[in-house]
Amino acid sequence: MQRRPLVVAIYEPKWFIHVLSVLRERNIFFSHYYTRDEVPYGSILYTDYSVFSEEMAGRSDILVFYDPTHDCRILEKAILASYLKDIYNELVIGVDPGRRIGYIVVGDGEYIIHGMGEYIDLIHVVNYLKKCVPAERIIIRVGSRHRGIELASILKKDTGVKVEVVSEDDTTPSSIKIDDARLLGSRIGRIKPFREKDVYAAYKIAMKKGVEVV
C-alpha cells in the first residue's frame, strides 16, 4: 500500500507517456503537477524539468526525484519512496512454465506486476528488474511441471540470477481454500484465479521455497 502521494511532472512527451504506462500497468496511484501549492503534503515529486524541481524549494515536506536523463532507476526509486522504501529486500519472479509462460513479480511479499508471454518476454522483465529496481536480491522460482527444470536451467544461464525449482503441488486454482483465496485477493486483487490460471499459479510458485539450480 502506498504511504506517500506520488506526483508526476514530466516535460518530455515520450518519457511522459512511458512513465504513465508504467504507473498504470502496475496500478500505482499518482497525480499530475499543476502548481506548487497544489502538491499534497508529504508527496514524492518525480520530474525531469529543473523548473518544477526548483519550484519545490522551501517545501521541506516534499521529496523530489529529479531525472533529466530519464533513468529507469530514478523512476523506480521514486515509486519505492511512495511506499516508504529505499530498496526491496527480495524480489521474487514466480514462473509457471508451459506453451505460454505465466509470470508474476513480488517485492517483499507485495504484488508488483504480472503477465503472460514467451521466453523472451520473461527475459526482458528480469533484465529490467536487474537494471532498474533497487533490491538486495532477486530470485526466480519456476514450477517443476511442463519442462520446468529445463526452463530453470536456461534461465540460470541467461540471467545469472538465483533460480529455484518449486513443486507445483497446491498451486492450481482448484486447490485453493476459501481463507487462502481471501488473503490472496487482498494481495493480488487484479488477478482472477480462474481467468488467469497461469499467473495465479505463478504467484503460488513465487511464495514457495524451492531447490536451487546450480
PDB file of C-alpha atoms in Angstrom:
ATOM      1  CA  MET A   1       0.000   0.000   0.000  1.00  0.00           C
ATOM      2  CA  GLN A   2       1.333   3.416  -0.926  1.00  0.00           C
ATOM      3  CA  ARG A   3       2.106   5.639   2.059  1.00  0.00           C
ATOM      4  CA  ARG A   4       3.048   8.907   0.334  1.00  0.00           C
ATOM      5  CA  PRO A   5       1.337  10.576  -2.643  1.00  0.00           C
ATOM      6  CA  LEU A   6       3.248  10.335  -5.925  1.00  0.00           C
ATOM      7  CA  VAL A   7       3.107  13.431  -8.149  1.00  0.00           C
ATOM      8  CA  VAL A   8       4.354  13.331 -11.735  1.00  0.00           C
ATOM      9  CA  ALA A   9       5.737  16.393 -13.529  1.00  0.00           C
ATOM     10  CA  ILE A  10       7.231  15.258 -16.847  1.00  0.00           C
ATOM     11  CA  TYR A  11       8.147  17.749 -19.567  1.00  0.00           C
ATOM     12  CA  GLU A  12       9.355  15.435 -22.380  1.00  0.00           C
ATOM     13  CA  PRO A  13       6.313  13.884 -24.150  1.00  0.00           C
ATOM     14  CA  LYS A  14       7.728  10.417 -24.931  1.00  0.00           C
ATOM     15  CA  TRP A  15       9.015   9.926 -21.397  1.00  0.00           C
ATOM     16  CA  PHE A  16       5.729  11.229 -20.022  1.00  0.00           C
ATOM     17  CA  ILE A  17       3.835   8.542 -21.963  1.00  0.00           C
ATOM     18  CA  HIS A  18       6.307   5.874 -20.826  1.00  0.00           C
ATOM     19  CA  VAL A  19       6.043   6.825 -17.152  1.00  0.00           C
ATOM     20  CA  LEU A  20       2.250   6.860 -17.258  1.00  0.00           C
ATOM     21  CA  SER A  21       2.294   3.446 -18.908  1.00  0.00           C
ATOM     22  CA  VAL A  22       4.496   2.018 -16.137  1.00  0.00           C
ATOM     23  CA  LEU A  23       2.394   3.502 -13.349  1.00  0.00           C
ATOM     24  CA  ARG A  24      -0.934   2.440 -14.803  1.00  0.00           C
ATOM     25  CA  GLU A  25       0.228  -1.070 -15.675  1.00  0.00           C
ATOM     26  CA  ARG A  26       1.343  -1.543 -12.087  1.00  0.00           C
ATOM     27  CA  ASN A  27      -1.750   0.102 -10.600  1.00  0.00           C
ATOM     28  CA  ILE A  28       0.302   2.783  -8.836  1.00  0.00           C
ATOM     29  CA  PHE A  29      -1.717   5.785  -7.684  1.00  0.00           C
ATOM     30  CA  PHE A  30      -0.386   9.148  -8.859  1.00  0.00           C
ATOM     31  CA  SER A  31      -1.486  12.682  -9.650  1.00  0.00           C
ATOM     32  CA  HIS A  32      -0.226  15.362 -12.020  1.00  0.00           C
ATOM     33  CA  TYR A  33       1.668  18.502 -11.112  1.00  0.00           C
ATOM     34  CA  TYR A  34      -0.162  21.791 -11.621  1.00  0.00           C
ATOM     35  CA  THR A  35       1.147  24.333  -9.123  1.00  0.00           C
ATOM     36  CA  ARG A  36       3.492  24.260  -6.158  1.00  0.00           C
ATOM     37  CA  ASP A  37       0.728  24.829  -3.627  1.00  0.00           C
ATOM     38  CA  GLU A  38      -1.470  22.056  -5.054  1.00  0.00           C
ATOM     39  CA  VAL A  39       1.090  19.338  -4.373  1.00  0.00           C
ATOM     40  CA  PRO A  40      -0.287  17.320  -1.410  1.00  0.00           C
ATOM     41  CA  TYR A  41       1.580  17.430   1.879  1.00  0.00           C
ATOM     42  CA  GLY A  42       4.317  14.798   2.161  1.00  0.00           C
ATOM     43  CA  SER A  43       4.348  13.961  -1.558  1.00  0.00           C
ATOM     44  CA  ILE A  44       7.000  12.367  -3.720  1.00  0.00           C
ATOM     45  CA  LEU A  45       7.601  14.549  -6.790  1.00  0.00           C
ATOM     46  CA  TYR A  46       9.087  12.837  -9.841  1.00  0.00           C
ATOM     47  CA  THR A  47      10.175  15.283 -12.551  1.00  0.00           C
ATOM     48  CA  ASP A  48      12.547  15.693 -15.491  1.00  0.00           C
ATOM     49  CA  TYR A  49      12.324  19.512 -15.545  1.00  0.00           C
ATOM     50  CA  SER A  50      14.527  21.711 -13.367  1.00  0.00           C
ATOM     51  CA  VAL A  51      11.894  24.463 -13.088  1.00  0.00           C
ATOM     52  CA  PHE A  52       9.455  22.090 -11.343  1.00  0.00           C
ATOM     53  CA  SER A  53      12.206  20.912  -9.031  1.00  0.00           C
ATOM     54  CA  GLU A  54      13.195  24.479  -8.175  1.00  0.00           C
ATOM     55  CA  GLU A  55       9.572  25.430  -7.504  1.00  0.00           C
ATOM     56  CA  MET A  56       9.552  22.903  -4.654  1.00  0.00           C
ATOM     57  CA  ALA A  57      12.300  24.812  -2.814  1.00  0.00           C
ATOM     58  CA  GLY A  58      11.030  25.653   0.636  1.00  0.00           C
ATOM     59  CA  ARG A  59       8.630  22.698   0.768  1.00  0.00           C
ATOM     60  CA  SER A  60      10.535  20.562   3.262  1.00  0.00           C
ATOM     61  CA  ASP A  61       7.705  18.013   3.289  1.00  0.00           C
ATOM     62  CA  ILE A  62       8.278  17.158  -0.395  1.00  0.00           C
ATOM     63  CA  LEU A  63      10.858  14.621  -1.555  1.00  0.00           C
ATOM     64  CA  VAL A  64      11.942  15.428  -5.117  1.00  0.00           C
ATOM     65  CA  PHE A  65      13.374  12.914  -7.589  1.00  0.00           C
ATOM     66  CA  TYR A  66      14.888  14.947 -10.406  1.00  0.00           C
ATOM     67  CA  ASP A  67      15.524  12.823 -13.506  1.00  0.00           C
ATOM     68  CA  PRO A  68      16.678  14.893 -16.501  1.00  0.00           C
ATOM     69  CA  THR A  69      18.296  11.850 -18.183  1.00  0.00           C
ATOM     70  CA  HIS A  70      15.156   9.677 -17.955  1.00  0.00           C
ATOM     71  CA  ASP A  71      16.812   6.934 -15.939  1.00  0.00           C
ATOM     72  CA  CYS A  72      14.568   3.998 -15.037  1.00  0.00           C
ATOM     73  CA  ARG A  73      16.471   3.598 -11.762  1.00  0.00           C
ATOM     74  CA  ILE A  74      15.419   7.066 -10.587  1.00  0.00           C
ATOM     75  CA  LEU A  75      11.814   6.388 -11.584  1.00  0.00           C
ATOM     76  CA  GLU A  76      11.828   3.140  -9.596  1.00  0.00           C
ATOM     77  CA  LYS A  77      13.387   4.889  -6.586  1.00  0.00           C
ATOM     78  CA  ALA A  78      10.579   7.449  -6.667  1.00  0.00           C
ATOM     79  CA  ILE A  79       7.990   4.659  -6.803  1.00  0.00           C
ATOM     80  CA  LEU A  80       9.676   2.882  -3.889  1.00  0.00           C
ATOM     81  CA  ALA A  81       9.763   6.102  -1.877  1.00  0.00           C
ATOM     82  CA  SER A  82       5.990   6.357  -2.173  1.00  0.00           C
ATOM     83  CA  TYR A  83       5.921   3.018  -0.319  1.00  0.00           C
ATOM     84  CA  LEU A  84       8.354   4.356   2.322  1.00  0.00           C
ATOM     85  CA  LYS A  85      11.093   2.109   0.986  1.00  0.00           C
ATOM     86  CA  ASP A  86      14.601   2.687  -0.312  1.00  0.00           C
ATOM     87  CA  ILE A  87      15.143  -0.852  -1.556  1.00  0.00           C
ATOM     88  CA  TYR A  88      13.401  -4.225  -1.710  1.00  0.00           C
ATOM     89  CA  ASN A  89      14.914  -6.900   0.480  1.00  0.00           C
ATOM     90  CA  GLU A  90      13.819  -9.515  -2.026  1.00  0.00           C
ATOM     91  CA  LEU A  91      12.306  -9.539  -5.493  1.00  0.00           C
ATOM     92  CA  VAL A  92      10.787 -12.865  -6.500  1.00  0.00           C
ATOM     93  CA  ILE A  93       9.707 -13.770 -10.021  1.00  0.00           C
ATOM     94  CA  GLY A  94       7.300 -16.699  -9.986  1.00  0.00           C
ATOM     95  CA  VAL A  95       7.139 -18.593 -13.272  1.00  0.00           C
ATOM     96  CA  ASP A  96       4.503 -21.073 -14.395  1.00  0.00           C
ATOM     97  CA  PRO A  97       6.019 -22.892 -17.416  1.00  0.00           C
ATOM     98  CA  GLY A  98       4.035 -24.049 -20.421  1.00  0.00           C
ATOM     99  CA  ARG A  99       3.429 -23.179 -24.068  1.00  0.00           C
ATOM    100  CA  ARG A 100       2.914 -19.620 -22.839  1.00  0.00           C
ATOM    101  CA  ILE A 101       4.698 -18.581 -19.687  1.00  0.00           C
ATOM    102  CA  GLY A 102       2.767 -17.024 -16.831  1.00  0.00           C
ATOM    103  CA  TYR A 103       4.850 -14.856 -14.525  1.00  0.00           C
ATOM    104  CA  ILE A 104       4.464 -12.525 -11.593  1.00  0.00           C
ATOM    105  CA  VAL A 105       6.889 -10.249  -9.756  1.00  0.00           C
ATOM    106  CA  VAL A 106       6.546  -9.867  -5.999  1.00  0.00           C
ATOM    107  CA  GLY A 107       8.602  -7.451  -3.887  1.00  0.00           C
ATOM    108  CA  ASP A 108       8.818  -8.241  -0.164  1.00  0.00           C
ATOM    109  CA  GLY A 109       5.559 -10.166  -0.466  1.00  0.00           C
ATOM    110  CA  GLU A 110       3.692  -7.396  -2.308  1.00  0.00           C
ATOM    111  CA  TYR A 111       2.448  -7.601  -5.897  1.00  0.00           C
ATOM    112  CA  ILE A 112       4.381  -5.560  -8.467  1.00  0.00           C
ATOM    113  CA  ILE A 113       3.487  -6.790 -11.956  1.00  0.00           C
ATOM    114  CA  HIS A 114       2.341  -9.878 -13.841  1.00  0.00           C
ATOM    115  CA  GLY A 115       1.978 -11.063 -17.396  1.00  0.00           C
ATOM    116  CA  MET A 116       1.817 -13.853 -19.963  1.00  0.00           C
ATOM    117  CA  GLY A 117       4.187 -14.306 -22.856  1.00  0.00           C
ATOM    118  CA  GLU A 118       7.097 -16.018 -24.500  1.00  0.00           C
ATOM    119  CA  TYR A 119      10.505 -16.754 -23.016  1.00  0.00           C
ATOM    120  CA  ILE A 120      11.951 -13.531 -24.408  1.00  0.00           C
ATOM    121  CA  ASP A 121       9.242 -11.521 -22.618  1.00  0.00           C
ATOM    122  CA  LEU A 122      10.281 -13.078 -19.312  1.00  0.00           C
ATOM    123  CA  ILE A 123      13.936 -12.280 -20.029  1.00  0.00           C
ATOM    124  CA  HIS A 124      13.023  -8.643 -20.698  1.00  0.00           C
ATOM    125  CA  VAL A 125      11.248  -8.474 -17.318  1.00  0.00           C
ATOM    126  CA  VAL A 126      14.204  -9.994 -15.452  1.00  0.00           C
ATOM    127  CA  ASN A 127      16.685  -7.683 -17.182  1.00  0.00           C
ATOM    128  CA  TYR A 128      14.537  -4.653 -16.308  1.00  0.00           C
ATOM    129  CA  LEU A 129      14.440  -5.683 -12.655  1.00  0.00           C
ATOM    130  CA  LYS A 130      18.208  -6.195 -12.576  1.00  0.00           C
ATOM    131  CA  LYS A 131      18.916  -2.840 -14.186  1.00  0.00           C
ATOM    132  CA  CYS A 132      16.266  -0.605 -12.676  1.00  0.00           C
ATOM    133  CA  VAL A 133      14.708  -1.831  -9.433  1.00  0.00           C
ATOM    134  CA  PRO A 134      16.723  -1.485  -6.199  1.00  0.00           C
ATOM    135  CA  ALA A 135      16.808  -4.894  -4.492  1.00  0.00           C
ATOM    136  CA  GLU A 136      19.119  -6.755  -2.155  1.00  0.00           C
ATOM    137  CA  ARG A 137      18.475  -9.997  -4.038  1.00  0.00           C
ATOM    138  CA  ILE A 138      16.451 -11.367  -6.930  1.00  0.00           C
ATOM    139  CA  ILE A 139      15.146 -14.935  -7.087  1.00  0.00           C
ATOM    140  CA  ILE A 140      13.374 -16.687  -9.949  1.00  0.00           C
ATOM    141  CA  ARG A 141      11.139 -19.580  -8.868  1.00  0.00           C
ATOM    142  CA  VAL A 142       9.993 -21.932 -11.608  1.00  0.00           C
ATOM    143  CA  GLY A 143       7.284 -24.590 -11.348  1.00  0.00           C
ATOM    144  CA  SER A 144       8.523 -28.126 -11.853  1.00  0.00           C
ATOM    145  CA  ARG A 145       5.916 -29.230 -14.418  1.00  0.00           C
ATOM    146  CA  HIS A 146       5.937 -28.844 -18.198  1.00  0.00           C
ATOM    147  CA  ARG A 147       9.735 -28.969 -18.604  1.00  0.00           C
ATOM    148  CA  GLY A 148      10.143 -26.543 -15.734  1.00  0.00           C
ATOM    149  CA  ILE A 149      13.518 -27.974 -14.714  1.00  0.00           C
ATOM    150  CA  GLU A 150      14.859 -27.390 -18.219  1.00  0.00           C
ATOM    151  CA  LEU A 151      13.454 -23.846 -18.252  1.00  0.00           C
ATOM    152  CA  ALA A 152      15.022 -23.135 -14.852  1.00  0.00           C
ATOM    153  CA  SER A 153      18.452 -24.225 -16.099  1.00  0.00           C
ATOM    154  CA  ILE A 154      18.201 -21.982 -19.164  1.00  0.00           C
ATOM    155  CA  LEU A 155      17.081 -19.028 -17.028  1.00  0.00           C
ATOM    156  CA  LYS A 156      20.036 -19.531 -14.709  1.00  0.00           C
ATOM    157  CA  LYS A 157      22.418 -19.443 -17.668  1.00  0.00           C
ATOM    158  CA  ASP A 158      20.788 -16.489 -19.443  1.00  0.00           C
ATOM    159  CA  THR A 159      20.176 -14.208 -16.431  1.00  0.00           C
ATOM    160  CA  GLY A 160      22.811 -15.064 -13.845  1.00  0.00           C
ATOM    161  CA  VAL A 161      20.088 -14.734 -11.204  1.00  0.00           C
ATOM    162  CA  LYS A 162      19.459 -17.249  -8.435  1.00  0.00           C
ATOM    163  CA  VAL A 163      16.899 -19.773  -9.742  1.00  0.00           C
ATOM    164  CA  GLU A 164      14.881 -22.334  -7.777  1.00  0.00           C
ATOM    165  CA  VAL A 165      12.676 -25.191  -8.955  1.00  0.00           C
ATOM    166  CA  VAL A 166       9.429 -25.397  -6.980  1.00  0.00           C
ATOM    167  CA  SER A 167       6.969 -28.268  -6.609  1.00  0.00           C
ATOM    168  CA  GLU A 168       3.627 -27.347  -8.174  1.00  0.00           C
ATOM    169  CA  ASP A 169       1.510 -29.226  -5.641  1.00  0.00           C
ATOM    170  CA  ASP A 170      -1.332 -26.976  -4.426  1.00  0.00           C
ATOM    171  CA  THR A 171      -0.586 -24.195  -6.923  1.00  0.00           C
ATOM    172  CA  THR A 172      -3.643 -24.556  -9.169  1.00  0.00           C
ATOM    173  CA  PRO A 173      -6.847 -22.534  -8.584  1.00  0.00           C
ATOM    174  CA  SER A 174      -8.903 -25.675  -7.942  1.00  0.00           C
ATOM    175  CA  SER A 175      -6.873 -26.443  -4.819  1.00  0.00           C
ATOM    176  CA  ILE A 176      -7.300 -23.059  -3.136  1.00  0.00           C
ATOM    177  CA  LYS A 177      -9.098 -22.801   0.186  1.00  0.00           C
ATOM    178  CA  ILE A 178     -11.634 -20.061   0.933  1.00  0.00           C
ATOM    179  CA  ASP A 179      -9.491 -18.374   3.600  1.00  0.00           C
ATOM    180  CA  ASP A 180      -6.464 -18.556   1.317  1.00  0.00           C
ATOM    181  CA  ALA A 181      -8.479 -17.017  -1.513  1.00  0.00           C
ATOM    182  CA  ARG A 182      -9.450 -14.062   0.667  1.00  0.00           C
ATOM    183  CA  LEU A 183      -5.825 -13.470   1.649  1.00  0.00           C
ATOM    184  CA  LEU A 184      -4.649 -13.718  -1.945  1.00  0.00           C
ATOM    185  CA  GLY A 185      -7.422 -11.412  -3.085  1.00  0.00           C
ATOM    186  CA  SER A 186      -6.152  -8.701  -0.755  1.00  0.00           C
ATOM    187  CA  ARG A 187      -2.647  -9.049  -2.215  1.00  0.00           C
ATOM    188  CA  ILE A 188      -3.230  -9.721  -5.892  1.00  0.00           C
ATOM    189  CA  GLY A 189      -6.767  -8.493  -6.407  1.00  0.00           C
ATOM    190  CA  ARG A 190      -6.092  -7.704 -10.078  1.00  0.00           C
ATOM    191  CA  ILE A 191      -5.579 -11.411 -10.844  1.00  0.00           C
ATOM    192  CA  LYS A 192      -8.635 -13.630 -11.217  1.00  0.00           C
ATOM    193  CA  PRO A 193      -7.637 -17.214 -10.328  1.00  0.00           C
ATOM    194  CA  PHE A 194      -9.961 -18.899 -12.820  1.00  0.00           C
ATOM    195  CA  ARG A 195      -9.333 -16.435 -15.663  1.00  0.00           C
ATOM    196  CA  GLU A 196      -5.575 -16.078 -15.310  1.00  0.00           C
ATOM    197  CA  LYS A 197      -4.747 -19.549 -14.058  1.00  0.00           C
ATOM    198  CA  ASP A 198      -1.122 -19.462 -15.201  1.00  0.00           C
ATOM    199  CA  VAL A 199      -0.422 -16.173 -13.433  1.00  0.00           C
ATOM    200  CA  TYR A 200      -2.242 -17.345 -10.317  1.00  0.00           C
ATOM    201  CA  ALA A 201      -0.096 -20.493 -10.346  1.00  0.00           C
ATOM    202  CA  ALA A 202       2.995 -18.323 -10.814  1.00  0.00           C
ATOM    203  CA  TYR A 203       2.075 -16.396  -7.675  1.00  0.00           C
ATOM    204  CA  LYS A 204       1.715 -19.583  -5.651  1.00  0.00           C
ATOM    205  CA  ILE A 205       5.063 -20.749  -7.038  1.00  0.00           C
ATOM    206  CA  ALA A 206       6.693 -17.442  -6.076  1.00  0.00           C
ATOM    207  CA  MET A 207       5.548 -17.895  -2.474  1.00  0.00           C
ATOM    208  CA  LYS A 208       7.100 -21.368  -2.092  1.00  0.00           C
ATOM    209  CA  LYS A 209      10.756 -22.134  -1.455  1.00  0.00           C
ATOM    210  CA  GLY A 210      12.353 -24.477  -3.959  1.00  0.00           C
ATOM    211  CA  VAL A 211      15.565 -26.296  -4.773  1.00  0.00           C
ATOM    212  CA  GLU A 212      18.281 -24.032  -6.128  1.00  0.00           C
ATOM    213  CA  VAL A 213      19.647 -24.678  -9.618  1.00  0.00           C
ATOM    214  CA  VAL A 214      23.446 -24.834  -9.587  1.00  0.00           C
TER     215      VAL A 214
END
